[in-house]
CSV table of C-alpha atoms in Angstrom, one decimal:
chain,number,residue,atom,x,y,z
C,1,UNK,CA,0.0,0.0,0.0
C,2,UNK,CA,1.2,3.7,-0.9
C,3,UNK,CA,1.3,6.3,1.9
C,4,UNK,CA,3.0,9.6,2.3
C,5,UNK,CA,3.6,12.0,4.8
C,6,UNK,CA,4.1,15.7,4.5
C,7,UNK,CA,5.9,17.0,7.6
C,8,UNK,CA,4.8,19.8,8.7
C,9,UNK,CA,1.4,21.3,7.9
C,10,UNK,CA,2.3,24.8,8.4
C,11,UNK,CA,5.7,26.3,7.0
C,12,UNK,CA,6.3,30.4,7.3
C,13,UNK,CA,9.0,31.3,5.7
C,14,UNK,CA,10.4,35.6,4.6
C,15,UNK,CA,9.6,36.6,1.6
C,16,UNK,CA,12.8,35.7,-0.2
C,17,UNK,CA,13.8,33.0,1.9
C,18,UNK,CA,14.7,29.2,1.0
C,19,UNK,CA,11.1,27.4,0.2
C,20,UNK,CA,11.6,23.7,1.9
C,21,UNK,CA,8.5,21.6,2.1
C,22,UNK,CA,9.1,17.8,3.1
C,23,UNK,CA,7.3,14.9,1.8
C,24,UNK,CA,8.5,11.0,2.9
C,25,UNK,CA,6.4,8.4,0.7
C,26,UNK,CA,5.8,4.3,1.2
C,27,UNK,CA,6.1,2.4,-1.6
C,28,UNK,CA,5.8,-1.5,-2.2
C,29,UNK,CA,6.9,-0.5,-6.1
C,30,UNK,CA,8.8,2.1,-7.7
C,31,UNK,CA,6.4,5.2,-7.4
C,32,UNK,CA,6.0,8.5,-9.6
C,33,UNK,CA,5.7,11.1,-7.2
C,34,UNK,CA,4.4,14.3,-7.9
C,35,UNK,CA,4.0,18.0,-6.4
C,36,UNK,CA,0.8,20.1,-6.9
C,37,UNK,CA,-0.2,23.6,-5.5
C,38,UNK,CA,-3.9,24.6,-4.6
C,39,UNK,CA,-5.1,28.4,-4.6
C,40,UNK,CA,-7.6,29.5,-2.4
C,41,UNK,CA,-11.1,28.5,-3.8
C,42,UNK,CA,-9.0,26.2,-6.9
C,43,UNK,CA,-8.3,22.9,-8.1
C,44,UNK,CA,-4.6,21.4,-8.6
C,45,UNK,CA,-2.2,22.5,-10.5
C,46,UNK,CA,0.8,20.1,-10.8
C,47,UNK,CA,4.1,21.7,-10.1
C,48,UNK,CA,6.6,19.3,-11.3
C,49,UNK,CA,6.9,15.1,-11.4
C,50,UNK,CA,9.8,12.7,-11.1
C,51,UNK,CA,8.8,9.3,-13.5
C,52,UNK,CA,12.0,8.2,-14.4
C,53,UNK,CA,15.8,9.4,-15.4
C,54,UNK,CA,16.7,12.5,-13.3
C,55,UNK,CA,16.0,12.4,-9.7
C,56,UNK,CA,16.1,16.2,-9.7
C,57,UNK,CA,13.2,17.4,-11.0
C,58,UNK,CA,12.6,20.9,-11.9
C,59,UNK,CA,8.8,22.4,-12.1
C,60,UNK,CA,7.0,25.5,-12.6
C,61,UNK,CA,7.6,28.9,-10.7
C,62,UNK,CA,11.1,28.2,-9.7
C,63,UNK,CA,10.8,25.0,-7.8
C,64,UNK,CA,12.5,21.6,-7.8
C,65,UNK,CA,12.5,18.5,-5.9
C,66,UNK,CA,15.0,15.8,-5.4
C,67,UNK,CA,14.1,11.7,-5.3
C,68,UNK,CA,16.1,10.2,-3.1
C,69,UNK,CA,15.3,6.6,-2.6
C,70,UNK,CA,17.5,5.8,-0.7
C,71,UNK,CA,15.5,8.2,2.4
C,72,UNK,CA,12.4,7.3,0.4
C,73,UNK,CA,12.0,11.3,0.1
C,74,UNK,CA,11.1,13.9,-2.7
C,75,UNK,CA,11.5,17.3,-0.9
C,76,UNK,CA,10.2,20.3,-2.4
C,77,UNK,CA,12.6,23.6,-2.6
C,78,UNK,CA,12.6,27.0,-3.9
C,79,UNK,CA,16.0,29.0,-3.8
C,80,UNK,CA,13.9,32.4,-2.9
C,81,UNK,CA,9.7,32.7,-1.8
C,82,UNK,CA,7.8,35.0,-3.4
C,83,UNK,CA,4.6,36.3,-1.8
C,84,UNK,CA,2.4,34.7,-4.9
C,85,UNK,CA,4.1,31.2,-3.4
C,86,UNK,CA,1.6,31.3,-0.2
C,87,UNK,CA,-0.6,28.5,-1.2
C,88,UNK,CA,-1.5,24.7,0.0
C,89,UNK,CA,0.7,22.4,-1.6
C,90,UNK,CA,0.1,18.8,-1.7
C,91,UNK,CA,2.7,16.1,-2.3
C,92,UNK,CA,1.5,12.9,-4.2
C,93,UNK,CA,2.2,9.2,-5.1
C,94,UNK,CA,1.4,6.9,-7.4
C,95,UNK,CA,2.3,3.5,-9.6
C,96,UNK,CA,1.5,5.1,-12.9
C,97,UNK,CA,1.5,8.9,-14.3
C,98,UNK,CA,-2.1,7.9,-15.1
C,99,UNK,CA,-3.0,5.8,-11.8
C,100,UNK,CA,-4.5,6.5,-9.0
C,101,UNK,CA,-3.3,9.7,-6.9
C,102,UNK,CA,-2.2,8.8,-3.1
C,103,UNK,CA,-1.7,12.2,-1.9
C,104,UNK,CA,-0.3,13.6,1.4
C,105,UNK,CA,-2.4,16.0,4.5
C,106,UNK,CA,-0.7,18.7,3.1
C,107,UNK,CA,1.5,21.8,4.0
C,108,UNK,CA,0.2,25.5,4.1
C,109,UNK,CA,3.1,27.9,3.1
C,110,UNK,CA,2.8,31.4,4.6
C,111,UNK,CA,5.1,34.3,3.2
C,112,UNK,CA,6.2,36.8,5.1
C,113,UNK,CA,6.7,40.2,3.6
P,1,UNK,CA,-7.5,24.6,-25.5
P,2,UNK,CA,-9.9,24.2,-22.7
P,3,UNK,CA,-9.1,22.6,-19.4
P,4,UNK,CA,-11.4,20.2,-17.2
P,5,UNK,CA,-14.7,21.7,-16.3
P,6,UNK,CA,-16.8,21.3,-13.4
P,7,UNK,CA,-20.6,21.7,-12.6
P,8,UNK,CA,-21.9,23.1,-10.8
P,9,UNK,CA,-19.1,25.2,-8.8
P,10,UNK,CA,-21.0,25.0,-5.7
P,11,UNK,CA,-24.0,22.9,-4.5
P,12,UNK,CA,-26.3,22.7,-1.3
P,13,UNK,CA,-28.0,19.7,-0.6
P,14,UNK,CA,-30.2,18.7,3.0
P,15,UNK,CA,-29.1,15.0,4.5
P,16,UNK,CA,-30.6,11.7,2.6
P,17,UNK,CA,-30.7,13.5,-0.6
P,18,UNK,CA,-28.9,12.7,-4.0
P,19,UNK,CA,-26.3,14.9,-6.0
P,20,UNK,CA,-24.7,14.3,-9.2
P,21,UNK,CA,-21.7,15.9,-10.0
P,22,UNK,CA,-20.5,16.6,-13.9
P,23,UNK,CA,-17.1,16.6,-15.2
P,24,UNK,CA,-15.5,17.4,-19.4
P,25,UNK,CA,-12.3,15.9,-19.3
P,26,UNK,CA,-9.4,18.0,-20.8
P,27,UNK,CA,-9.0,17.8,-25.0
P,28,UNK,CA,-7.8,14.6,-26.0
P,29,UNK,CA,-7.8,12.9,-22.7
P,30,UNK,CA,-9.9,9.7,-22.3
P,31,UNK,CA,-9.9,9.0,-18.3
P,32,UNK,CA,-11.6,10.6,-15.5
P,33,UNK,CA,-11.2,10.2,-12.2
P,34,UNK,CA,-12.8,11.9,-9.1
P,35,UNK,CA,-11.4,13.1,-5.8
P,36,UNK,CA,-13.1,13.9,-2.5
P,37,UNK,CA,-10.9,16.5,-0.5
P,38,UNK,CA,-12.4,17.4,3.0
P,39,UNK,CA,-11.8,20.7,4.4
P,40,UNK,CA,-8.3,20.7,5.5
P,41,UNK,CA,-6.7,17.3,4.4
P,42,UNK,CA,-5.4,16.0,1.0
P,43,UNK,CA,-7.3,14.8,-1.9
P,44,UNK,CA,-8.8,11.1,-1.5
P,45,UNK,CA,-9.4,9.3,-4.2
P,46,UNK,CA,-12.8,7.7,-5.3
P,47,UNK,CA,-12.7,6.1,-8.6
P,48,UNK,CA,-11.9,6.1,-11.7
P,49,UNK,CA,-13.1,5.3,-15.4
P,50,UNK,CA,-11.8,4.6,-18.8
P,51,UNK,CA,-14.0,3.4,-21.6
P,52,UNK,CA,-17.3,3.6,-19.9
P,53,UNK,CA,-16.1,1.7,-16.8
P,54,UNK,CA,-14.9,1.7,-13.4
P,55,UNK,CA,-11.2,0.4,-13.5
P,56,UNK,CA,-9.9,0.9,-10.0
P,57,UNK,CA,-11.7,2.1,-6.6
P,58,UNK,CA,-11.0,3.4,-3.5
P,59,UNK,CA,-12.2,3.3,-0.1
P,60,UNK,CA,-15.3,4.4,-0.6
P,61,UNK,CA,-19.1,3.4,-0.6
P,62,UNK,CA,-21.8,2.3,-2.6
P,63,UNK,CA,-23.7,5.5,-2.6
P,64,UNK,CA,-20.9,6.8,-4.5
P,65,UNK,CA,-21.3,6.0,-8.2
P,66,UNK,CA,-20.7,7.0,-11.6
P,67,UNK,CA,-20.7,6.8,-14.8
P,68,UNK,CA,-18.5,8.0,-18.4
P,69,UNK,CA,-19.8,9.2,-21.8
P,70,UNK,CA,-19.1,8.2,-24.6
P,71,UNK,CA,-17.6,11.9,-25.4
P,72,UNK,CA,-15.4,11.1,-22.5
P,73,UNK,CA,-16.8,13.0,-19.9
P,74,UNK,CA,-18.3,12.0,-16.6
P,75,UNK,CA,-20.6,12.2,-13.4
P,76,UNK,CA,-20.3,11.4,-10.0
P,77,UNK,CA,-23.5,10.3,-8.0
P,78,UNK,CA,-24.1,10.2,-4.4
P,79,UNK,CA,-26.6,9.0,-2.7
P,80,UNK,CA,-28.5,9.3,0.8
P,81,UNK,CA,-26.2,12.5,1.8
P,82,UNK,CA,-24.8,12.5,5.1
P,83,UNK,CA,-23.3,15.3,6.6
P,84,UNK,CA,-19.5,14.0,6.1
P,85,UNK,CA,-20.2,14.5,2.2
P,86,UNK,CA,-19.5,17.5,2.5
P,87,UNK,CA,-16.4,18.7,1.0
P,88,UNK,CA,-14.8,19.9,-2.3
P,89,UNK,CA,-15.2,17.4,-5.1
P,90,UNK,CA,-12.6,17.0,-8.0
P,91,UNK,CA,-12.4,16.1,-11.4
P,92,UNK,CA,-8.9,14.7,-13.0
P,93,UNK,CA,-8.6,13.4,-16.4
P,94,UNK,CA,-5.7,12.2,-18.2
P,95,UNK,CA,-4.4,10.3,-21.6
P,96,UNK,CA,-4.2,6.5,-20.7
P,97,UNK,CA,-0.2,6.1,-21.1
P,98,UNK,CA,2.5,6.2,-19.0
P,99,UNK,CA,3.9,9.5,-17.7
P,100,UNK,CA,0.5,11.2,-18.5
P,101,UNK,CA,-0.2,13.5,-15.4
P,102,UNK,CA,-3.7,13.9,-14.3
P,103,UNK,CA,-4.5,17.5,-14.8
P,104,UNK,CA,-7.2,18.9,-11.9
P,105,UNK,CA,-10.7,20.6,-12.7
P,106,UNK,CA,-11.3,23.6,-10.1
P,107,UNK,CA,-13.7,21.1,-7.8
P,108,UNK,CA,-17.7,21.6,-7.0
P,109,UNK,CA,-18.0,22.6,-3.7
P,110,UNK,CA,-21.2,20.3,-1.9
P,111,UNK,CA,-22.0,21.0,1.7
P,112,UNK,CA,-24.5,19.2,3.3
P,113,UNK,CA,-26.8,20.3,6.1
């Protein structure tokens, strides 16, 4: 069975600061693993997604993420936050790009001006 | 190129009713599946269909149902409403292939009082 954990479900971080958001995953199978961002009031919009090759992924908006299998981890990072970054972001797992989504609780990044 | 659509955006229903959701899929994408996301937690999944049928399930019951077009696009039906229904329903469709991310719908909102 596929699980992840997002820890923390809070992060406040200075407008211009690093962006780190943590995800840990459980896989029985080697999983695609994916980050998406929810606006207030929105639906998903997928940020980036590691399927195979690279293990550092880069997305949308200045983020990235590293797999690391070894610590069963795909972290989330942006070098500097921007206020538009403030948003839910949701970490996610699955056997196939096209399969079904196993996502994390979620982590609520607040920017600080 | 239009992205998934939702209807309605926002839906108020009493307890033991029945809703039905509606969901276009994305241009050229023939899978739909359907998310429930409570207030404050990640998106769960509920099922999903390709060529008129259910092909994989999640933990959820009977009274959820649904059904796919032949244009592709979808509904989601639930039945005797209880009060822990409520939450923000999404749509995802995708291409059936590998490395085909699901792209996100902006969600009908059902409460239930």
């Amino acid at each position: 069975a596929q699980s992840v954990t997002q820890l923390g479900s809070h992060v406040s971080v200075s407008e211009g600061a690093l962006v780190l958001l943590r995800c840990n995953y459980s896989s029985s199978v080697p999983p695609y693993l994916f980050w998406y961002v929810q606006y207030p009031n929105q639906g998903l919009q997928l940020l980036l997604k590691y399927t195979t090759g690279a293990t550092l992924v880069k997305g949308i908006n200045g983020f990235e993420a590293e797999f690391k299998k070894s610590e069963t981890s795909f972290h989330l990072t942006k070098p500097s936050a921007h206020m538009s970054d403030a948003a839910e972001y949701f970490c996610a797992v699955s056997y196939n790009a096209g399969n079904m989504l196993t996502f994390g609780g979620g982590t609520r990044l607040m920017v600080k001006p | 190129d239009a992205g998934v659509t939702q209807s309605p955006t926002h839906l108020i229903k009493t307890r033991g009713q029945q809703v039905t959701l509606r969901c276009s899929p994305k241009s050229g994408h023939d899978t739909v599946s359907w998310y429930q996301q409570a207030l404050g937690q990640g998106p769960q999944f509920i099922f999903q269909y390709y060529e008129e049928e259910e092909r994989q399930r999640g933990n959820f019951p009977d009274r959820f149902s649904g059904h796919q077009f032949p244009n592709y696009s979808s509904e989601l039906n639930v039945n005797a409403l209880l009060l822990g229904d409520s939450a923000l329903y999404l749509c995802a469709s995708t291409r059936q292939g590998s490395y085909n991310e699901q792209f996100f719908g902006p969600g009908t909102r059902l409460t239930v009082l």
